[in-house]
Amino acid sequence: MKSILTPLGPKADKDTVRRHNLSLVLRAVRDEGESGEATRAGVAARVGLTRAAVSSLVEQLMDTGFLTESGKTFSGQAGRPGTALKVARTGPAGLGVEINIDYVSVCVVDLAGTGRVRQTEHLDNRGASAEDVLARAARIAARTLDSAREQELRPVGAALALPGLVSGGSVRQAPNLGWNQVPAQELFADALAALRPGDGVLPVASENEANLAALAELWFGGLGGIRSFLYLTGEIGVGGALVLGGELLRGAHGFAGEIGHVVVDPAGPECRCGSRGCLEQYAGQAALLRAAGVDGAGGGAGVLELERRARAGDARAVAAVGEAGRMLGRVLSGAVNLVDPDAVVLGGIYRGLMPWLSPPADEELAGRVVSGLWSRGSGRLRASSVAGDAARGAAALVVRDVLDDPVAYAEPARS
């Protein structure tokens, strides 16, 4: 009779177990450092290893530049004070690169998750070829790497946050950029390597920008323990991502979350994706500015002008944002009924428009979500934090790889 059990993998050897335990200890110090001070005893209790084992692992992590220690920490209990452990502020780090329709933003995040360097250039990427846009991004990234080096940071990888359908290192389709089948990962890596000869090839990964913004919100935002939420980012288009139980839902082919192309009205305006009446034709940046009568000022300047007019009580601006909120609420109610998240988080341009956007969206959700959990003013519809941006999420993706296996990124031990 055939066994229905999945075949077991090879038995873990001592090296594999130690690598795993090094990751456990490094993560424990990082997590403890967010709420207080970490000690060897505290880490041992957290990860379930002996104090002696943790001390050995800590020494290795210190020798290879991942941890530092400073001063003494007092628990208030009997016994000798412990030495405070901290994740190093120098050494391995992550580089995140967000390429959007009208800007490129690059940042470096250290092992503690702190953003250390940020460079952003506002430019219209719609009129340039994919090769030119990615070459621009590489130039900004090269300058950012130089700044990181001045702080003794060593980015060990880069991650691209890209709009549209992203799979296998390529942008399958990004309607607002006019990109189709663009090998973005390869083009960026080649451009960056050409700018930094002799520095070695920096590994590059890529992901949809809304997915990375959602992960940044999960890791750095003020969600108060919420681990299942729907994230929407408003830019030129409308991107979406779904996090369930702390894990990103990518779908069978990596294309989940394209909520901006959910059809609101089949007879509505033509969308760049080829369909009609998509949500972004009512709630995207261009649609909002057009409806509000904010002419001749696109991008960030236009959004700031829209916010200014709304604060001043301009009837047309308030009506435009309110209608966008209603359309968002209708589409979101269907998504909430389908996946039952704890919250919906609105980022990008929506963050600053929440005073006028959220009441009509909340009303639609309250009236259309069948569970009855989405009453108006419930707090389930909320603005993203300032920490939840795609570039930071991309950089943190690299950092999490380091935390998963510090041995793979270690410098030679100190003599």
Coordinates of C-alpha atoms in Angstrom, one line a residue:
M1 CA 0.0 0.0 0.0
K2 CA 1.4 3.4 -1.0
S3 CA 2.1 5.9 1.8
I4 CA 0.1 9.1 1.6
L5 CA 2.7 10.9 3.7
T6 CA 5.0 13.5 2.1
P7 CA 8.6 12.1 1.9
L8 CA 10.8 13.6 4.6
G9 CA 13.8 15.7 3.7
P10 CA 17.3 15.0 4.9
K11 CA 18.0 15.1 8.6
A12 CA 19.3 18.5 9.7
D13 CA 23.0 18.4 10.6
K14 CA 24.8 20.5 13.2
D15 CA 25.6 23.3 10.8
T16 CA 22.0 23.6 9.7
V17 CA 20.8 23.7 13.3
R18 CA 23.3 26.3 14.3
R19 CA 22.4 28.5 11.3
H20 CA 18.7 28.3 12.3
N21 CA 19.5 29.2 15.9
L22 CA 21.7 32.1 14.9
S23 CA 18.6 33.4 13.0
L24 CA 16.4 32.9 16.1
V25 CA 18.8 34.8 18.3
L26 CA 19.3 37.7 15.9
R27 CA 15.5 38.1 15.4
A28 CA 14.9 37.9 19.1
V29 CA 17.4 40.7 19.8
R30 CA 15.9 42.8 17.1
D31 CA 12.3 42.2 18.4
E32 CA 13.3 42.8 22.0
G33 CA 15.0 46.0 21.0
E34 CA 11.8 47.4 19.6
S35 CA 10.2 47.4 23.1
G36 CA 13.1 47.6 25.5
E37 CA 16.6 46.1 26.0
A38 CA 17.6 42.6 25.1
T39 CA 19.9 40.4 27.3
R40 CA 21.3 37.0 26.9
A41 CA 19.0 35.7 29.6
G42 CA 15.9 37.3 28.0
V43 CA 16.8 36.0 24.6
A44 CA 17.3 32.5 26.0
A45 CA 13.8 32.6 27.6
R46 CA 12.3 33.9 24.4
V47 CA 13.8 31.3 22.0
G48 CA 13.9 28.3 24.4
L49 CA 17.6 27.7 24.3
T50 CA 20.0 27.4 27.2
R51 CA 21.9 30.5 28.4
A52 CA 25.2 28.9 27.5
A53 CA 23.9 28.2 23.9
V54 CA 22.6 31.7 23.5
S55 CA 25.9 33.2 24.8
S56 CA 27.9 31.2 22.2
L57 CA 25.5 32.3 19.4
V58 CA 25.7 35.9 20.5
E59 CA 29.5 35.8 20.5
Q60 CA 29.4 34.6 16.9
L61 CA 26.9 37.2 15.8
M62 CA 29.1 39.9 17.5
D63 CA 32.2 38.6 15.8
T64 CA 30.6 38.8 12.4
G65 CA 29.2 42.3 12.9
F66 CA 25.4 41.6 13.4
L67 CA 25.2 42.5 17.2
T68 CA 26.7 44.9 19.6
E69 CA 26.6 45.2 23.3
S70 CA 26.5 48.3 25.6
G71 CA 26.2 49.0 29.3
K72 CA 24.3 47.0 31.8
T73 CA 20.5 46.4 32.1
F74 CA 18.8 45.9 35.4
S75 CA 15.7 43.7 35.7
G76 CA 14.8 44.6 39.3
Q77 CA 15.4 41.0 40.4
A78 CA 18.2 39.4 42.3
G79 CA 21.3 38.4 40.4
R80 CA 24.0 40.2 38.3
P81 CA 22.9 42.8 35.8
G82 CA 22.9 41.7 32.1
T83 CA 24.7 43.3 29.2
A84 CA 22.3 45.0 26.8
L85 CA 22.4 43.6 23.3
K86 CA 21.5 45.5 20.2
V87 CA 21.4 44.9 16.5
A88 CA 24.3 46.6 14.9
R89 CA 23.7 50.0 13.2
T90 CA 26.5 49.2 10.7
G91 CA 27.1 46.3 8.3
P92 CA 24.5 44.4 6.3
A93 CA 21.5 46.4 5.1
G94 CA 18.8 46.4 2.4
L95 CA 18.3 48.7 -0.6
G96 CA 14.8 49.4 -1.8
V97 CA 13.9 51.0 -5.1
E98 CA 10.3 52.1 -5.9
I99 CA 9.6 53.0 -9.5
N100 CA 6.3 54.8 -9.9
I101 CA 4.6 56.8 -12.6
D102 CA 5.8 60.2 -11.5
Y103 CA 8.7 59.5 -9.1
V104 CA 11.6 57.2 -8.2
S105 CA 12.3 56.7 -4.5
V106 CA 15.3 54.8 -3.1
C107 CA 16.1 54.0 0.5
V108 CA 18.4 51.9 2.7
V109 CA 17.1 50.1 5.8
D110 CA 19.4 48.6 8.4
L111 CA 18.9 45.4 10.3
A112 CA 16.8 47.1 13.0
G113 CA 14.4 48.2 10.3
T114 CA 15.4 51.8 10.5
G115 CA 15.4 53.9 7.3
R116 CA 18.9 55.4 7.2
V117 CA 19.1 56.9 3.7
R118 CA 16.4 58.2 1.3
Q119 CA 16.6 59.8 -2.1
T120 CA 13.6 60.7 -4.2
E121 CA 13.3 62.3 -7.6
H122 CA 10.0 63.4 -9.0
L123 CA 9.8 62.9 -12.8
D124 CA 7.3 61.8 -15.3
N125 CA 8.3 58.3 -16.3
R126 CA 5.5 57.8 -18.8
G127 CA 7.4 59.6 -21.6
A128 CA 10.5 57.5 -21.3
S129 CA 11.5 54.0 -22.3
A130 CA 11.7 51.3 -19.7
E131 CA 15.5 51.1 -20.2
D132 CA 15.8 54.9 -19.5
V133 CA 13.6 54.8 -16.4
L134 CA 15.5 51.8 -15.0
A135 CA 18.8 53.5 -15.8
R136 CA 17.6 56.6 -13.9
A137 CA 16.7 54.5 -11.0
A138 CA 20.1 52.8 -11.0
R139 CA 21.8 56.3 -10.9
I140 CA 19.7 57.3 -7.9
A141 CA 20.5 53.9 -6.3
A142 CA 24.2 54.3 -6.9
R143 CA 24.2 57.7 -5.1
T144 CA 22.2 56.2 -2.2
L145 CA 24.7 53.4 -1.9
D146 CA 27.5 55.9 -1.7
S147 CA 25.6 57.6 1.2
A148 CA 25.1 54.3 2.9
R149 CA 28.8 53.5 2.7
E150 CA 29.5 56.8 4.5
Q151 CA 27.5 55.4 7.4
E152 CA 29.4 52.1 7.3
L153 CA 26.3 50.3 6.0
R154 CA 26.7 47.4 3.5
P155 CA 23.6 46.8 1.4
V156 CA 23.7 43.1 0.5
G157 CA 20.8 43.1 -2.0
A158 CA 18.3 45.3 -3.7
A159 CA 14.5 44.9 -4.3
L160 CA 12.5 46.7 -6.9
A161 CA 8.9 47.9 -6.1
L162 CA 7.3 48.0 -9.5
P163 CA 3.7 48.9 -10.7
G164 CA 1.6 46.5 -12.6
L165 CA 1.8 42.7 -13.0
V166 CA 5.2 41.6 -11.8
S167 CA 6.4 38.0 -12.1
G168 CA 9.8 36.3 -12.6
G169 CA 11.7 39.6 -12.5
S170 CA 9.7 41.1 -15.3
V171 CA 6.8 43.5 -15.6
R172 CA 4.2 41.6 -17.6
Q173 CA 2.0 44.7 -17.9
A174 CA 2.0 48.2 -16.4
P175 CA -0.7 50.1 -18.3
N176 CA 0.1 53.5 -16.9
L177 CA 3.7 53.3 -17.8
G178 CA 3.1 51.6 -21.2
W179 CA 5.3 48.7 -20.2
N180 CA 4.8 45.2 -21.5
Q181 CA 7.1 42.2 -20.9
V182 CA 9.9 44.4 -19.5
P183 CA 12.8 42.4 -17.9
A184 CA 13.0 45.1 -15.2
Q185 CA 15.2 43.2 -12.7
E186 CA 17.8 42.4 -15.3
L187 CA 17.9 45.9 -16.8
F188 CA 18.2 47.5 -13.4
A189 CA 20.9 45.1 -12.2
D190 CA 23.0 45.6 -15.4
A191 CA 22.7 49.4 -15.2
L192 CA 23.7 49.5 -11.5
A193 CA 26.7 47.2 -12.1
A194 CA 27.9 49.4 -15.0
L195 CA 27.8 52.4 -12.6
R196 CA 29.8 50.6 -9.9
P197 CA 32.5 48.5 -11.5
G198 CA 34.6 46.6 -9.1
D199 CA 31.9 46.6 -6.4
G200 CA 30.6 43.2 -7.4
V201 CA 27.1 42.4 -8.5
L202 CA 24.3 43.3 -6.1
P203 CA 21.6 40.6 -6.1
V204 CA 18.2 42.2 -7.2
A205 CA 14.7 41.0 -6.5
S206 CA 11.4 42.5 -7.6
E207 CA 7.8 42.7 -6.4
N208 CA 4.6 44.6 -7.1
E209 CA 4.7 48.0 -5.4
A210 CA 1.4 47.7 -3.6
N211 CA 2.5 44.3 -2.1
L212 CA 5.6 45.9 -0.7
A213 CA 3.8 48.9 0.7
A214 CA 1.4 46.5 2.4
L215 CA 4.3 44.6 3.9
A216 CA 5.9 47.8 5.1
E217 CA 2.6 48.7 6.8
L218 CA 2.6 45.2 8.4
W219 CA 6.2 45.4 9.6
F220 CA 6.5 49.1 10.5
G221 CA 3.0 50.7 10.6
G222 CA 0.7 51.3 13.5
L223 CA -1.8 48.4 12.9
G224 CA -1.9 47.5 16.6
G225 CA -1.6 43.8 16.1
I226 CA -3.8 43.5 13.0
R227 CA -2.4 40.9 10.7
S228 CA -5.2 40.5 8.2
F229 CA -6.0 43.5 6.1
L230 CA -6.7 44.8 2.6
Y231 CA -4.3 47.6 1.5
L232 CA -5.0 50.1 -1.2
T233 CA -2.5 52.6 -2.6
G234 CA -3.7 55.6 -4.6
E235 CA -1.3 57.0 -7.2
I236 CA -1.8 57.5 -10.9
G237 CA -3.4 54.1 -10.7
V238 CA -5.0 52.2 -7.8
G239 CA -3.0 49.3 -6.5
G240 CA -4.1 46.7 -3.9
A241 CA -2.6 44.0 -1.8
L242 CA -4.1 41.5 0.7
V243 CA -2.4 40.3 3.8
L244 CA -3.9 37.4 5.7
G245 CA -2.5 36.1 9.0
G246 CA 0.6 38.1 8.4
E247 CA 1.3 36.6 5.0
L248 CA 1.0 38.3 1.7
L249 CA -1.5 36.6 -0.6
R250 CA 0.0 36.6 -4.1
G251 CA -2.4 34.4 -5.9
A252 CA -1.6 31.4 -8.2
H253 CA 0.5 33.5 -10.6
G254 CA 1.6 36.4 -8.4
F255 CA -1.0 38.8 -9.7
A256 CA -3.5 39.1 -6.8
G257 CA -4.6 42.5 -5.7
E258 CA -5.3 44.3 -9.0
I259 CA -8.3 46.1 -7.5
G260 CA -7.8 49.2 -9.5
H261 CA -9.0 47.3 -12.5
V262 CA -12.2 46.0 -11.0
V263 CA -15.0 47.3 -13.2
V264 CA -17.3 49.8 -11.6
D265 CA -19.3 50.6 -14.7
P266 CA -19.0 48.5 -17.9
A267 CA -20.1 51.6 -19.9
G268 CA -17.6 53.9 -18.1
P269 CA -14.5 55.6 -19.4
E270 CA -11.9 53.6 -21.3
C271 CA -9.0 52.4 -19.1
R272 CA -5.4 52.0 -20.2
C273 CA -5.7 48.3 -19.4
G274 CA -8.1 47.9 -22.3
S275 CA -11.3 47.6 -20.3
R276 CA -13.9 50.3 -19.4
G277 CA -15.1 51.8 -16.2
C278 CA -12.3 50.5 -14.0
L279 CA -12.0 51.8 -10.4
E280 CA -9.0 53.9 -11.2
Q281 CA -11.0 55.8 -13.7
Y282 CA -13.0 57.1 -10.8
A283 CA -10.6 57.1 -7.9
G284 CA -7.1 57.3 -9.5
Q285 CA -5.1 60.5 -9.3
A286 CA -5.8 61.8 -12.8
A287 CA -9.6 61.2 -12.4
L288 CA -9.7 62.9 -9.0
L289 CA -7.8 66.0 -10.2
R290 CA -9.9 66.2 -13.4
A291 CA -13.2 65.9 -11.4
A292 CA -12.0 68.6 -9.0
G293 CA -11.0 71.0 -11.7
V294 CA -7.3 71.0 -10.7
D295 CA -5.9 71.6 -14.1
G296 CA -2.3 71.9 -15.2
A297 CA -0.8 70.6 -12.0
G298 CA -0.3 66.8 -12.1
G299 CA 1.6 64.6 -9.7
G300 CA 2.3 65.6 -6.1
A301 CA 1.7 69.3 -6.8
G302 CA -1.8 68.6 -8.1
V303 CA -2.6 66.4 -5.1
L304 CA -1.4 69.1 -2.6
E305 CA -3.6 71.6 -4.4
L306 CA -6.6 69.2 -4.2
E307 CA -6.0 68.9 -0.5
R308 CA -5.7 72.6 -0.1
R309 CA -9.0 73.2 -1.9
A310 CA -10.8 70.5 0.1
R311 CA -9.6 72.1 3.4
A312 CA -10.9 75.4 2.2
G313 CA -14.3 73.9 1.6
D314 CA -14.2 74.2 -2.2
A315 CA -17.4 72.5 -3.3
R316 CA -16.1 70.9 -6.5
A317 CA -13.0 69.5 -4.7
V318 CA -15.0 68.1 -1.8
A319 CA -17.6 66.5 -4.2
A320 CA -14.8 64.9 -6.4
V321 CA -13.1 63.3 -3.4
G322 CA -16.5 62.2 -1.9
E323 CA -17.5 60.5 -5.2
A324 CA -14.1 58.7 -5.3
G325 CA -14.8 57.6 -1.8
R326 CA -18.1 56.2 -2.7
M327 CA -16.7 54.3 -5.6
L328 CA -13.9 52.9 -3.4
G329 CA -16.4 51.8 -0.8
R330 CA -18.5 49.9 -3.4
V331 CA -15.5 48.0 -4.7
L332 CA -14.1 47.5 -1.2
S333 CA -17.3 46.1 0.1
G334 CA -17.2 43.3 -2.4
A335 CA -13.6 42.5 -1.4
V336 CA -14.4 42.6 2.3
N337 CA -17.4 40.2 1.7
L338 CA -15.0 37.9 -0.1
V339 CA -12.0 37.7 2.1
D340 CA -13.2 39.1 5.6
P341 CA -10.2 41.2 6.6
D342 CA -10.0 43.0 10.0
A343 CA -9.2 46.3 8.3
V344 CA -8.9 48.2 5.1
V345 CA -5.8 50.5 4.9
L346 CA -5.7 53.4 2.4
G347 CA -2.2 54.7 1.4
G348 CA -0.6 56.9 -1.2
I349 CA -2.6 60.0 -2.1
Y350 CA -5.6 58.7 -0.1
R351 CA -3.8 59.3 3.2
G352 CA -4.0 63.0 3.0
L353 CA -7.6 62.9 1.6
M354 CA -9.1 60.8 4.3
P355 CA -11.2 63.5 6.0
W356 CA -13.3 63.8 2.9
L357 CA -12.7 60.3 1.4
S358 CA -13.5 58.0 4.3
P359 CA -17.0 59.1 5.3
P360 CA -18.6 58.1 2.0
A361 CA -16.4 55.0 1.7
D362 CA -17.3 54.0 5.2
E363 CA -21.0 54.5 4.5
E364 CA -20.8 52.2 1.4
L365 CA -19.0 49.6 3.5
A366 CA -21.5 49.8 6.3
G367 CA -24.4 49.3 3.9
R368 CA -22.9 46.6 1.8
V369 CA -20.8 44.3 4.0
V370 CA -23.0 41.4 5.0
S371 CA -21.3 40.6 8.3
G372 CA -22.5 43.7 10.0
L373 CA -19.0 44.3 11.4
W374 CA -18.4 47.4 9.3
S375 CA -20.5 50.0 11.0
R376 CA -19.7 53.7 10.3
G377 CA -16.9 54.9 12.5
S378 CA -15.8 51.4 13.5
G379 CA -12.2 52.3 12.8
R380 CA -11.8 49.4 10.4
L381 CA -11.2 51.8 7.5
R382 CA -8.0 53.7 8.3
A383 CA -5.2 55.7 6.7
S384 CA -1.8 54.1 6.3
S385 CA 1.1 55.2 8.4
V386 CA 3.9 57.3 7.0
A387 CA 6.2 54.3 7.5
G388 CA 4.2 52.1 5.0
D389 CA 5.8 53.0 1.7
A390 CA 6.9 50.6 -1.0
A391 CA 10.6 51.5 -1.1
R392 CA 10.9 50.8 2.6
G393 CA 9.0 47.5 2.2
A394 CA 11.4 46.6 -0.6
A395 CA 14.5 47.3 1.5
A396 CA 13.0 45.4 4.4
L397 CA 12.5 42.4 2.1
V398 CA 16.3 42.2 1.7
V399 CA 16.8 42.6 5.5
R400 CA 14.4 39.7 6.2
D401 CA 16.6 37.5 4.1
V402 CA 19.6 38.5 6.2
L403 CA 17.7 37.8 9.4
D404 CA 16.6 34.4 8.1
D405 CA 20.2 33.3 7.5
P406 CA 22.9 35.7 8.9
V407 CA 25.7 33.2 8.1
A408 CA 25.1 33.7 4.4
Y409 CA 25.7 37.5 4.7
A410 CA 28.5 37.5 7.4
E411 CA 31.8 39.2 7.0
P412 CA 34.9 37.4 8.0
A413 CA 35.2 37.1 11.8
R414 CA 37.3 39.7 13.6
S415 CA 40.8 38.6 14.5

